[in-house]
CSV table of C-alpha atoms in Angstrom, one decimal:
chain,number,residue,atom,x,y,z
X,1,MET,CA,-12.2,-3.9,6.0
X,2,ASN,CA,-9.5,-6.4,6.7
X,3,TYR,CA,-6.1,-4.9,6.0
X,4,SER,CA,-3.0,-6.8,4.9
X,5,LEU,CA,0.2,-5.9,6.7
X,6,ALA,CA,3.8,-7.0,5.8
X,7,ILE,CA,6.1,-7.5,8.8
X,8,VAL,CA,9.7,-7.1,7.7
X,9,ASP,CA,12.3,-8.0,10.3
X,10,ASP,CA,15.3,-10.4,10.3
X,11,ASP,CA,14.4,-11.6,13.8
X,12,GLN,CA,11.9,-14.5,13.4
X,13,GLU,CA,10.8,-14.2,17.0
X,14,ILE,CA,9.8,-10.6,16.5
X,15,ARG,CA,7.9,-11.5,13.3
X,16,GLU,CA,6.0,-14.3,15.1
X,17,LEU,CA,5.1,-12.1,18.0
X,18,LEU,CA,3.9,-9.3,15.8
X,19,THR,CA,1.9,-11.8,13.6
X,20,ASP,CA,0.2,-13.2,16.7
X,21,LEU,CA,-0.6,-9.7,18.0
X,22,LEU,CA,-1.9,-8.3,14.7
X,23,ASN,CA,-4.0,-11.4,14.0
X,24,GLN,CA,-5.8,-10.7,17.3
X,25,TYR,CA,-6.9,-7.4,15.7
X,26,ASN,CA,-8.0,-9.2,12.5
X,27,TYR,CA,-5.1,-8.0,10.4
X,28,LYS,CA,-4.0,-10.3,7.7
X,29,THR,CA,-0.2,-10.6,8.0
X,30,PHE,CA,2.7,-11.6,5.7
X,31,ASN,CA,6.3,-12.0,6.9
X,32,ALA,CA,9.6,-11.2,5.2
X,33,ASP,CA,13.0,-11.4,6.7
X,34,CYS,CA,14.7,-9.0,4.3
X,35,GLY,CA,14.0,-6.4,1.6
X,36,GLU,CA,14.3,-8.9,-1.3
X,37,ALA,CA,11.6,-11.1,0.4
X,38,LEU,CA,9.4,-8.0,0.8
X,39,TYR,CA,9.8,-7.1,-2.9
X,40,LEU,CA,8.7,-10.6,-4.0
X,41,LEU,CA,5.8,-10.5,-1.5
X,42,MET,CA,4.6,-7.2,-3.0
X,43,GLU,CA,4.6,-8.7,-6.4
X,44,LYS,CA,2.2,-11.4,-5.2
X,45,GLU,CA,0.0,-9.7,-2.6
X,46,VAL,CA,-1.8,-6.4,-2.1
X,47,ILE,CA,-0.2,-4.9,1.0
X,48,ASP,CA,-1.9,-2.1,2.8
X,49,LEU,CA,0.9,-1.2,5.3
X,50,ILE,CA,4.5,-2.3,5.9
X,51,ILE,CA,6.1,-2.6,9.4
X,52,LEU,CA,9.8,-2.3,8.6
X,53,ASP,CA,12.8,-2.9,10.9
X,54,ILE,CA,15.7,-0.6,10.2
X,55,ARG,CA,18.6,-2.9,11.2
X,56,MET,CA,18.7,-5.9,8.9
X,57,PRO,CA,21.5,-7.7,7.1
X,58,GLY,CA,21.9,-6.8,3.5
X,59,GLU,CA,19.7,-3.8,2.7
X,60,ASP,CA,18.8,-1.9,5.8
X,61,GLY,CA,15.3,-0.5,6.4
X,62,PHE,CA,16.2,2.9,5.2
X,63,THR,CA,17.2,1.6,1.8
X,64,VAL,CA,14.2,-0.6,1.5
X,65,CYS,CA,11.9,2.3,2.4
X,66,GLN,CA,13.6,4.5,-0.2
X,67,LYS,CA,13.2,1.9,-2.9
X,68,ILE,CA,9.5,1.4,-2.1
X,69,ARG,CA,8.9,5.1,-2.1
X,70,LYS,CA,10.1,5.4,-5.7
X,71,THR,CA,7.2,3.3,-6.9
X,72,SER,CA,4.5,3.2,-4.2
X,73,ASP,CA,2.8,5.2,-1.5
X,74,ILE,CA,2.1,2.2,0.8
X,75,PRO,CA,2.2,3.4,4.4
X,76,ILE,CA,5.4,2.4,6.2
X,77,ILE,CA,6.0,2.2,10.0
X,78,MET,CA,9.6,1.8,10.9
X,79,LEU,CA,10.8,-0.1,14.0
X,80,THR,CA,14.3,0.0,15.5
X,81,ALA,CA,16.1,-1.1,18.6
X,82,ASN,CA,17.9,2.2,18.5
X,83,GLY,CA,15.8,5.2,19.6
X,84,GLU,CA,18.2,7.7,18.3
X,85,ASP,CA,16.7,11.0,17.0
X,86,MET,CA,18.8,10.8,13.9
X,87,ASP,CA,17.4,7.4,12.9
X,88,ARG,CA,13.9,8.7,13.3
X,89,ILE,CA,14.7,11.8,11.2
X,90,ILE,CA,16.4,9.7,8.5
X,91,GLY,CA,13.5,7.2,8.4
X,92,LEU,CA,10.9,10.0,8.1
X,93,GLU,CA,13.0,11.7,5.4
X,94,MET,CA,13.2,8.4,3.5
X,95,GLY,CA,9.4,8.3,3.3
X,96,ALA,CA,8.3,6.4,6.5
X,97,ASP,CA,4.9,7.5,7.7
X,98,ASP,CA,5.6,6.7,11.4
X,99,TYR,CA,8.4,5.4,13.6
X,100,LEU,CA,8.4,3.4,16.8
X,101,PRO,CA,11.5,2.5,18.8
X,102,LYS,CA,11.9,-1.0,20.4
X,103,PRO,CA,10.9,-2.1,22.9
X,104,PHE,CA,7.4,-0.7,22.4
X,105,ASN,CA,4.0,-1.2,24.0
X,106,PRO,CA,2.0,-3.6,21.6
X,107,ARG,CA,-1.1,-1.5,22.0
X,108,GLU,CA,0.8,1.6,20.9
X,109,LEU,CA,1.9,-0.2,17.7
X,110,VAL,CA,-1.7,-1.2,17.0
X,111,ALA,CA,-2.9,2.4,17.7
X,112,ARG,CA,-0.2,3.8,15.3
X,113,ILE,CA,-1.2,1.2,12.6
X,114,LYS,CA,-4.9,2.3,12.9
X,115,ALA,CA,-3.9,6.0,12.8
X,116,VAL,CA,-1.7,5.6,9.7
X,117,LEU,CA,-4.4,3.4,7.9
X,118,ARG,CA,-7.1,6.0,8.8
X,119,ARG,CA,-5.0,8.8,7.4
X,120,THR,CA,-4.3,6.8,4.3
X,121,ALA,CA,-8.0,6.0,3.8
X,122,GLU,CA,-8.9,9.7,4.3
X,123,THR,CA,-6.3,10.7,1.7
X,124,LYS,CA,-7.5,8.1,-0.8
X,125,ASN,CA,-11.1,9.2,-0.3
X,126,SER,CA,-10.1,12.8,-0.8
X,127,HIS,CA,-8.3,11.9,-3.9
X,128,LYS,CA,-11.3,9.9,-5.2
X,129,GLU,CA,-13.5,13.0,-4.6
X,130,GLU,CA,-11.1,15.1,-6.6
X,131,MET,CA,-11.1,12.5,-9.4
X,132,HIS,CA,-14.9,12.3,-9.8
X,133,ILE,CA,-17.0,14.8,-11.6
X,134,ASP,CA,-19.9,12.9,-10.1
X,135,THR,CA,-20.2,9.4,-8.8
X,136,GLU,CA,-20.4,7.9,-12.3
X,137,ILE,CA,-17.5,9.6,-14.1
X,138,TYR,CA,-13.8,9.3,-13.6
X,139,THR,CA,-11.4,11.9,-15.0
X,140,PHE,CA,-7.7,11.3,-15.5
X,141,VAL,CA,-5.2,13.2,-17.6
X,142,ASN,CA,-8.1,14.9,-19.5
X,143,TRP,CA,-9.7,11.5,-20.3
X,144,LYS,CA,-13.2,10.7,-19.0
X,145,LEU,CA,-14.7,7.3,-18.2
X,146,ASP,CA,-18.5,7.1,-17.6
X,147,THR,CA,-19.0,4.0,-15.5
X,148,ALA,CA,-22.8,4.0,-16.1
X,149,THR,CA,-22.4,3.8,-19.9
X,150,ARG,CA,-18.9,2.4,-20.0
X,151,VAL,CA,-17.9,5.1,-22.5
X,152,LEU,CA,-14.3,6.4,-22.6
X,153,MET,CA,-13.8,9.9,-23.9
X,154,SER,CA,-10.5,11.1,-25.2
X,155,PRO,CA,-9.1,14.6,-24.4
X,156,ASP,CA,-10.4,15.7,-27.8
X,157,ASP,CA,-13.9,14.5,-26.8
X,158,LEU,CA,-13.8,11.5,-29.1
X,159,GLU,CA,-15.6,8.4,-28.0
X,160,ILE,CA,-13.2,5.5,-27.7
X,161,SER,CA,-14.5,2.0,-28.0
X,162,ILE,CA,-13.1,-0.4,-25.3
X,163,THR,CA,-13.6,-4.1,-24.7
X,164,ALA,CA,-15.1,-5.4,-21.4
X,165,GLY,CA,-11.6,-6.6,-20.5
X,166,GLU,CA,-10.1,-3.2,-21.2
X,167,TYR,CA,-12.8,-1.6,-19.1
X,168,THR,CA,-12.2,-3.9,-16.2
X,169,LEU,CA,-8.5,-3.3,-16.3
X,170,LEU,CA,-9.0,0.5,-16.5
X,171,MET,CA,-11.3,0.4,-13.5
X,172,THR,CA,-8.8,-1.7,-11.6
X,173,PHE,CA,-6.2,1.1,-12.0
X,174,LEU,CA,-8.7,4.0,-11.3
X,175,GLU,CA,-9.9,2.4,-8.1
X,176,ARG,CA,-6.3,1.9,-6.9
X,177,PRO,CA,-4.5,5.2,-7.7
X,178,LYS,CA,-0.8,5.4,-7.2
X,179,ARG,CA,-0.6,1.6,-6.3
X,180,VAL,CA,1.9,-0.7,-8.0
X,181,LEU,CA,0.2,-3.9,-9.1
X,182,SER,CA,2.0,-7.0,-10.3
X,183,ARG,CA,0.8,-9.0,-13.3
X,184,ASP,CA,-0.5,-11.7,-11.0
X,185,GLN,CA,-2.5,-9.1,-8.9
X,186,LEU,CA,-4.0,-7.6,-12.1
X,187,LEU,CA,-5.0,-11.0,-13.3
X,188,GLU,CA,-6.6,-11.9,-9.9
X,189,ILE,CA,-8.4,-8.6,-9.5
X,190,THR,CA,-9.7,-8.5,-13.1
X,191,HIS,CA,-10.8,-12.1,-13.0
X,192,ASN,CA,-12.7,-11.6,-9.7
X,193,ARG,CA,-14.3,-8.4,-11.1
X,194,GLN,CA,-15.5,-10.3,-14.2
X,195,ALA,CA,-16.8,-13.3,-12.3
């Protein structure tokens, strides 16, 4: 699977170096120079992991991480030129999944990215197993969706009629639990599913 990574750093040279490095490992990369640019990027693209610098003008990485955590569980690896213990502790408390002080060995960053993505995939697979009664039925908040028959059952066991578009949209959300999806992403995903 090709993962999409967002590199958020106000230093263009760092963004370019990380982009070149990560492209060698077949990661699709997007760049942002500040929190606002990242938020706009997240509305347009599906991001699997964020590499976030702590020290940036405007919103610092701690604030950006905290805002993202309010709506998303996208993995975040924080980078900083300051290797202070307190920065690491604050970053992890704000919701970062990992932390790497600069300068760092590029292979260590790649290894940490792989480890975080692997843990995230394992968590998602575990969550999917909890969600399924079997491979054909999703359950959520006492509702049931049978994907073989496309039948939606209410908590009162009433069969709810849904259109093909509603089914596609519902499956989009069920296959991406706890993910924030923009309108454009929903349109693209549902259009591709129906095609």
